[in-house]
XYZ file of C-alpha atoms in Angstrom:
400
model
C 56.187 -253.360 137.909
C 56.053 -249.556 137.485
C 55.775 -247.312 140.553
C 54.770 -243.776 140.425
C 53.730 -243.113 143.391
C 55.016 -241.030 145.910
C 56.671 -240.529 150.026
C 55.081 -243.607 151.433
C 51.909 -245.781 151.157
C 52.117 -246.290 147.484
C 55.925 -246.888 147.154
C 55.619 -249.110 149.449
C 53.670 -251.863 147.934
C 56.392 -251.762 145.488
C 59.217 -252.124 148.145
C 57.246 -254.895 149.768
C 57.073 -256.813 146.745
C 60.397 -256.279 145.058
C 62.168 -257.424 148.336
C 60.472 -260.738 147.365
C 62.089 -260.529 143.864
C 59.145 -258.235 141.324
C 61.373 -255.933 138.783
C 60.172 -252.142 140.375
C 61.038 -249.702 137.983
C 60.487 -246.014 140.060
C 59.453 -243.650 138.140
C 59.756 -239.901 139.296
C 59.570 -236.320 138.022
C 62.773 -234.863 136.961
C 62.502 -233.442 140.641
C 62.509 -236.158 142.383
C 60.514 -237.989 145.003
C 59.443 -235.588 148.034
C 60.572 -238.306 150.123
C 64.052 -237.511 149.105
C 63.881 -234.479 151.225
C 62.639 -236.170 154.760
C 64.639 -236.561 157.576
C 66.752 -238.251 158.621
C 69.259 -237.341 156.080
C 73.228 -237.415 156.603
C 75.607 -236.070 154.030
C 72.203 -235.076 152.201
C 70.949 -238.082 151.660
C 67.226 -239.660 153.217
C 67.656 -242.354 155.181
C 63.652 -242.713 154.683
C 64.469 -242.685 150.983
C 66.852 -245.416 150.929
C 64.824 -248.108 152.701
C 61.038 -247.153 150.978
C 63.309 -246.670 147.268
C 65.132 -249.823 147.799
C 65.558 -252.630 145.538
C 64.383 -250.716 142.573
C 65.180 -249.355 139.176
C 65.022 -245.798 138.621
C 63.671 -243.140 135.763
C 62.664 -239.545 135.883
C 59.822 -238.503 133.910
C 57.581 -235.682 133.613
C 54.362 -237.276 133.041
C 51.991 -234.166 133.091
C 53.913 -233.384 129.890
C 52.053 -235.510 126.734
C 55.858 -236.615 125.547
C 56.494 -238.109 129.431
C 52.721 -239.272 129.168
C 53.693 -241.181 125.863
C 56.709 -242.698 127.166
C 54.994 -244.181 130.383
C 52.008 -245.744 128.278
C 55.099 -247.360 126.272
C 56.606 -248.452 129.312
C 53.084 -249.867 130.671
C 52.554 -252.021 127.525
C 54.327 -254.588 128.851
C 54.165 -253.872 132.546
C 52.554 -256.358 135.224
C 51.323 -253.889 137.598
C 51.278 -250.240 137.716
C 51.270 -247.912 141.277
C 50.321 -244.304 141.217
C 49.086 -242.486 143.933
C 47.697 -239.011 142.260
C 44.938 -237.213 143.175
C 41.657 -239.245 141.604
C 41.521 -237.324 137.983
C 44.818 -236.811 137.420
C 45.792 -239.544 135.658
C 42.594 -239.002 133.610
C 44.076 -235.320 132.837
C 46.992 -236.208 131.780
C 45.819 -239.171 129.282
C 46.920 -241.620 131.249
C 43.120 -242.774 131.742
C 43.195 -246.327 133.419
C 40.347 -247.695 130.760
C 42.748 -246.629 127.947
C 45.660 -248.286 129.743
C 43.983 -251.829 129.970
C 43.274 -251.322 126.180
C 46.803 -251.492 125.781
C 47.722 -254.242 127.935
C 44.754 -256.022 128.955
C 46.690 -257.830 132.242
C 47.988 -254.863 133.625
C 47.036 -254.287 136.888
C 46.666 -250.546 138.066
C 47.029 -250.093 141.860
C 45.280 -246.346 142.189
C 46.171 -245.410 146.158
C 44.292 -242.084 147.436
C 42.934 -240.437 150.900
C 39.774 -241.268 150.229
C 39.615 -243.484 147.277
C 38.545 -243.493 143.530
C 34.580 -243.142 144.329
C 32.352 -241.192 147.009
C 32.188 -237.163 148.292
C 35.405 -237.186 149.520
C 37.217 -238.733 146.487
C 38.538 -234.997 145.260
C 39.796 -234.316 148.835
C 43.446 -234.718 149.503
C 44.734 -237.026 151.777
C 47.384 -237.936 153.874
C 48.374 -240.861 156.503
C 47.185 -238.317 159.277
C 44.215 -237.745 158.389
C 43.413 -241.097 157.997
C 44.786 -242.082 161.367
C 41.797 -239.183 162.587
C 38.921 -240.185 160.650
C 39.620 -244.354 160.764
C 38.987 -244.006 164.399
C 42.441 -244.597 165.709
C 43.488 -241.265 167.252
C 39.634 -241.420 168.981
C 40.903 -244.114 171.121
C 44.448 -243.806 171.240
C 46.093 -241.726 174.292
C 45.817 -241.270 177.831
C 42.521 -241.736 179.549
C 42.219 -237.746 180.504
C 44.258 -236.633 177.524
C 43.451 -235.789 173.771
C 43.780 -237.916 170.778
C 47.245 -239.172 170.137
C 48.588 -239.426 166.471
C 51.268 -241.756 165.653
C 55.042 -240.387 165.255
C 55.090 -243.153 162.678
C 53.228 -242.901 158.963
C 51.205 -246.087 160.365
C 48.197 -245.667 158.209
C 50.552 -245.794 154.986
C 52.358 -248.694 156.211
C 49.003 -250.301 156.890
C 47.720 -249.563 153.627
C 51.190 -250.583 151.619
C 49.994 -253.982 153.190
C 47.257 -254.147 151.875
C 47.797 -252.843 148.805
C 50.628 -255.655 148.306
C 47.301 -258.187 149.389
C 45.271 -256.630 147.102
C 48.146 -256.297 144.136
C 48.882 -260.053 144.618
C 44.908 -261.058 144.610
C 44.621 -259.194 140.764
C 47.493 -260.656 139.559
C 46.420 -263.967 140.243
C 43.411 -262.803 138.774
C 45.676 -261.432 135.502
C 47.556 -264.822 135.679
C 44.135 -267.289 135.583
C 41.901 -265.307 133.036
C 44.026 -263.230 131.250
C 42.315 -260.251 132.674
C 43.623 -257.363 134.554
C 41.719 -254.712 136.627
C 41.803 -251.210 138.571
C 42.851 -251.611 142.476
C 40.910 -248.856 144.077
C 43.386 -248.646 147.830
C 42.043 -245.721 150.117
C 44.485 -245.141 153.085
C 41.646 -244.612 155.463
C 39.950 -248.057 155.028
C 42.800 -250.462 155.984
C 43.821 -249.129 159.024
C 39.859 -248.664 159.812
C 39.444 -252.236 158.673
C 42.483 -253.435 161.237
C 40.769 -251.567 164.468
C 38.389 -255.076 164.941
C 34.714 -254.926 165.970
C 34.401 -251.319 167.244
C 31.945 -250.275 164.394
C 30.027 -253.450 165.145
C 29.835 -252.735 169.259
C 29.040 -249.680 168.449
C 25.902 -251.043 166.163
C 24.990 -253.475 168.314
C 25.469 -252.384 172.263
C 25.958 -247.871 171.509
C 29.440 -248.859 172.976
C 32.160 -246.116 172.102
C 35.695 -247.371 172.918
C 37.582 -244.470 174.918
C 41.393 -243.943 175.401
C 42.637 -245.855 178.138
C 46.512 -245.008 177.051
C 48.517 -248.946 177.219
C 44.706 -250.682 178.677
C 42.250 -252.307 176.389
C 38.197 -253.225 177.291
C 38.735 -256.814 176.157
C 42.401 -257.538 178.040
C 43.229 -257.700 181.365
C 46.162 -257.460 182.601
C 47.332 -255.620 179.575
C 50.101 -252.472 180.288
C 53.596 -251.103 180.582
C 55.368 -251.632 183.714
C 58.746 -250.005 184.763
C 61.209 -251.629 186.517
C 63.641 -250.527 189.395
C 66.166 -249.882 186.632
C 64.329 -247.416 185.062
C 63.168 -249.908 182.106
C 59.740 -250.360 180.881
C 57.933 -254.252 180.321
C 54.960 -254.480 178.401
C 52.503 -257.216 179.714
C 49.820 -258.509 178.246
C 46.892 -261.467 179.683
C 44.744 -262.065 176.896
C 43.772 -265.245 178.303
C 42.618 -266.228 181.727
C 45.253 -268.707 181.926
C 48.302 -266.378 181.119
C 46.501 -264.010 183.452
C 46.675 -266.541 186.035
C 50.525 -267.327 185.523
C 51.175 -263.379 185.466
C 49.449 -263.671 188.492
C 51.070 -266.257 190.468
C 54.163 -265.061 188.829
C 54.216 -261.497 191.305
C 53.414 -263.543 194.160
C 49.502 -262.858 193.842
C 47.906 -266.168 193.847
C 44.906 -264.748 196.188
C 44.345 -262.538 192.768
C 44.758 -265.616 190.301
C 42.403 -268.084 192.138
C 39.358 -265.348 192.736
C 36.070 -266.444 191.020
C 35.903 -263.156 188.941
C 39.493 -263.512 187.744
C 38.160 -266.433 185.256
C 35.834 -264.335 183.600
C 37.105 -260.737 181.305
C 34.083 -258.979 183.065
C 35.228 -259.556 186.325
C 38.730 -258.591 185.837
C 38.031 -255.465 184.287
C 35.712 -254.576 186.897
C 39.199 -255.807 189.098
C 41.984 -253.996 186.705
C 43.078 -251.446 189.420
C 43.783 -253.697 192.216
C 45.165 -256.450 189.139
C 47.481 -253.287 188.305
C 48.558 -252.468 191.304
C 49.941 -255.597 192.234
C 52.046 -255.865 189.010
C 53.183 -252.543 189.284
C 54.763 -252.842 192.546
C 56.176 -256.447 192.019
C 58.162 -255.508 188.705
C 59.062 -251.510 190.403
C 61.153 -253.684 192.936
C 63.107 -255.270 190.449
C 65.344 -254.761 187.985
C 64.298 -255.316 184.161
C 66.239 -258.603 183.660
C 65.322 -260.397 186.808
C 61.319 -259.618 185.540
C 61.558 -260.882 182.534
C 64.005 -263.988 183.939
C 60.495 -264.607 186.069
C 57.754 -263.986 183.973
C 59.864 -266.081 180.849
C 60.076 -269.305 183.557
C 56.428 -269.528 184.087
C 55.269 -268.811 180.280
C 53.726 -265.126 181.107
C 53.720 -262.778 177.985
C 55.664 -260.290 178.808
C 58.534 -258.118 176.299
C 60.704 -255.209 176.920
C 59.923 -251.928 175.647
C 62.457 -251.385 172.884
C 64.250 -248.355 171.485
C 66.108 -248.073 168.277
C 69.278 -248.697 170.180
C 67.823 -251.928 171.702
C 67.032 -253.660 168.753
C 70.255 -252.581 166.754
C 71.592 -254.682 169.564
C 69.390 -257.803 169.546
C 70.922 -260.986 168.600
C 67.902 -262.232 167.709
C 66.636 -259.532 165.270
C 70.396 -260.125 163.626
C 69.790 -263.747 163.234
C 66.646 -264.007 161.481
C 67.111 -260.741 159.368
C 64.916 -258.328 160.960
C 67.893 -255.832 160.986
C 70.135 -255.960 157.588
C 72.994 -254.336 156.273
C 72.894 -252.896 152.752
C 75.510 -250.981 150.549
C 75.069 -247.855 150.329
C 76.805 -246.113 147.250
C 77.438 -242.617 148.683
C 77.279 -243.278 152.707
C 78.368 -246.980 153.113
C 76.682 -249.737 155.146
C 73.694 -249.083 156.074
C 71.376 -250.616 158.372
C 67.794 -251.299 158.355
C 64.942 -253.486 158.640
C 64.489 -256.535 156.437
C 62.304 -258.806 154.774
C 58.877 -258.890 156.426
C 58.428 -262.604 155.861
C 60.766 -266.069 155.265
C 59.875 -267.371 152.816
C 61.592 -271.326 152.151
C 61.257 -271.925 148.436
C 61.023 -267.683 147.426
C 63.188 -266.135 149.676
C 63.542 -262.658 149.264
C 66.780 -260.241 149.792
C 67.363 -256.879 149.542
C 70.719 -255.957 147.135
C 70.422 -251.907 146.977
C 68.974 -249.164 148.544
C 67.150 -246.537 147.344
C 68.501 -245.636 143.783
C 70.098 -242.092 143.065
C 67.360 -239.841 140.964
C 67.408 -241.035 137.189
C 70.275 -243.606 137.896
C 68.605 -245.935 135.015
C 67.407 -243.645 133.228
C 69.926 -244.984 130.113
C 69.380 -248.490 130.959
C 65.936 -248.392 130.795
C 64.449 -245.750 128.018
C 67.288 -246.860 125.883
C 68.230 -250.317 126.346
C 64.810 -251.730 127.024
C 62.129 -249.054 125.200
C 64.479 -248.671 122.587
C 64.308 -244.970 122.524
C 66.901 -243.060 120.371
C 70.121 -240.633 122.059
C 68.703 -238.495 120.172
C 65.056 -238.334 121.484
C 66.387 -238.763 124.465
C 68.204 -235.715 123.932
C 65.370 -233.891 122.921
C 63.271 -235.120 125.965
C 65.923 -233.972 128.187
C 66.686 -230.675 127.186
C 63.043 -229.987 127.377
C 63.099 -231.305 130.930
C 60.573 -234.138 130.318
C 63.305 -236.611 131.481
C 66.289 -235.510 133.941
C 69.786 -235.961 132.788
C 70.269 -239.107 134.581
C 72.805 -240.729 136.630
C 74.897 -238.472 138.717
C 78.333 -239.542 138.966
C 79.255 -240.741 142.913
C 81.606 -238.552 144.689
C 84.592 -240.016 145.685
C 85.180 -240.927 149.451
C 88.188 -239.215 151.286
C 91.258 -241.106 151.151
C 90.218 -242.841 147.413
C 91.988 -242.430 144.147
């Protein structure tokens, strides 16, 4: 698997799948990845950068240049799958066309992620996870009731999309495996994370109905909110059925609430939410966090505390199952972060480096495995269409 994409959606249907065991070779200009340069960073290196370039094998090459353009189609000949992330055209421009590319390896299957995608009036348009979180419809209906749209602090539309594009990736090369054929993978960021916001686009077909912001509330879940507790922690709460409702309910000493005829019915405890709120919110504000959560776990009410970083770097239970993981780091150490996204039983995946240093296989790959000459090499290098490769480590304090 080659990945040439860049920051965040696209690398990451390459991280997804080489944590479950696909051979990623990363392929970046001689400059490196922008994503190198995001905070966090400590002793100058991304944090961001280790987790998204993790797992995978790493060359720099110039590809706008027809010499880096000639060793990635060598490279792609035998490649399963191929992720770029480049304007739509570019690839075109630089003869890197994906029609020519399926010539050459007929399997190969080229994941092509964009703003806006490969085909309508916005394909030339650039795009990133923002502006998809504003045109998908998510920042419409996310925020306080009386305040303005609220974007995400989080590249969520990129994550969303790097799922889908790993979906989408494994769907073609099942495809690739059956008939021998591979195919273009056309991934917009907009359209997953529009995809994922349910039937809004169909209420708003069929009944004129425009969600609003209604900041922790939803229209179809009641009770469903953050509460904080006497100690100055927050609970999230959620009664998507009547009869968790019900135990929430009882659970805050509200029965009266939990056996009204309306309460059975979503209508009628909407039209009830305030007075339904109320009573949580002073029930859990006289208590501390762990006594609420002692309660609500006894009598099967959903109900979770809200978590910080710090919280869940404490959890046993994110420890356990390998939510949280500690990798190697060559220049900073362990490192912590999260882990696989799935267990699998018979292909369990693991995660044995982070994100490689810029050009670290550079030898291993161009030379060992493409069977490029030192002396092209050479050549390619001095004229900056490859970078010079692996950097040596510096040496800790204290080592020989």
């Amino acid at each position: 698997m080659v990945d040439a994409a860049t920051i965040y959606a696209g690398p990451m249907i390459a991280t997804l799948l080489g944590d479950f065991g696909a051979d990623v070779i990363k392929v970046e200009h001689p400059k490196g990845d922008g994503l190198r340069q995001w905070e966090w960073r400590k002793d100058g290196e991304s944090l961001w950068w280790a987790v998204v370039g993790r797992n995978k094998r790493d060359i720099s090459l110039a590809l706008s240049d027809p010499r880096g353009a000639e060793v990635m189609r060598t490279l792609l000949a035998e490649a399963d799958v191929f992720i770029e992330n480049f304007r739509p055209g570019t690839l075109e421009r630089w003869g890197l066309d994906p029609q020519d590319l399926l010539e050459i390896n007929p399997k190969l299957v080229i994941v092509r992620v964009s703003g806006f995608g490969q085909t309508g009036p916005y394909r030339s348009r650039p795009g990133f996870g923002t502006i998809a979180e504003a045109m998908s419809g998510f920042a419409d209906t996310n925020g306080a009731a009386d305040g303005p749209p609220v974007l995400p602090q989080w590249p969520l539309a990129d994550g969303v999309t790097s799922l889908a594009g790993a979906f989408a990736t494994m769907v073609a090369l099942r495809h690739a495996e059956a008939t021998g054929q591979g195919q273009v993978v056309d991934l917009s960021i907009y359209e997953p994370l529009f995809w994922i916001l349910g039937a809004q686009t169909s209420a708003y077909d069929q009944l004129g109905t425009l969600p609003s912001r209604q900041g922790s509330r939803t229209g179809f879940n009641v009770p469903r909110e953050c509460f904080q507790t006497r100690d100055g922690r927050w609970i999230a709460l959620s009664g998507a059925t009547t009869s968790t409702g019900q135990r929430i309910m009882r659970a805050v000493d509200r029965p009266d609430l939990a056996d009204a005829e309306w309460f059975t019915d979503i209508a009628g405890r909407i039209a009830h939410r305030d007075e339904i709120d109320e009573a949580i919110a002073s029930w859990v504000g006289q208590r501390d966090c762990a006594d609420v959560l002692a309660v609500f776990d006894s009598v099967g009410a959903t109900a979770g505390p809200v978590y910080s970083a710090a919280d869940i770097a404490a959890d046993p239970h994110f420890t356990e199952r390998g939510s949280v993981v500690t990798v190697e780091h060559p220049r900073l150490g362990p490192v912590r972060m999260q882990g696989l996204i799935a267990q699998l039983s018979k292909t369990p995946g693991r995660i044995h480096a982070p994100g490689p240093i810029l050009g670290e296989h550079n030898d291993d790959i161009l030379r060992g495995e493409l069977d490029y000459p030192q002396d092209v090499l050479d050549q390619l290098i001095e004229a900056g269409v490859i970078g010079a490769g692996r950097q040596p480590i510096p040496q800790q304090q204290g080592q020989a």
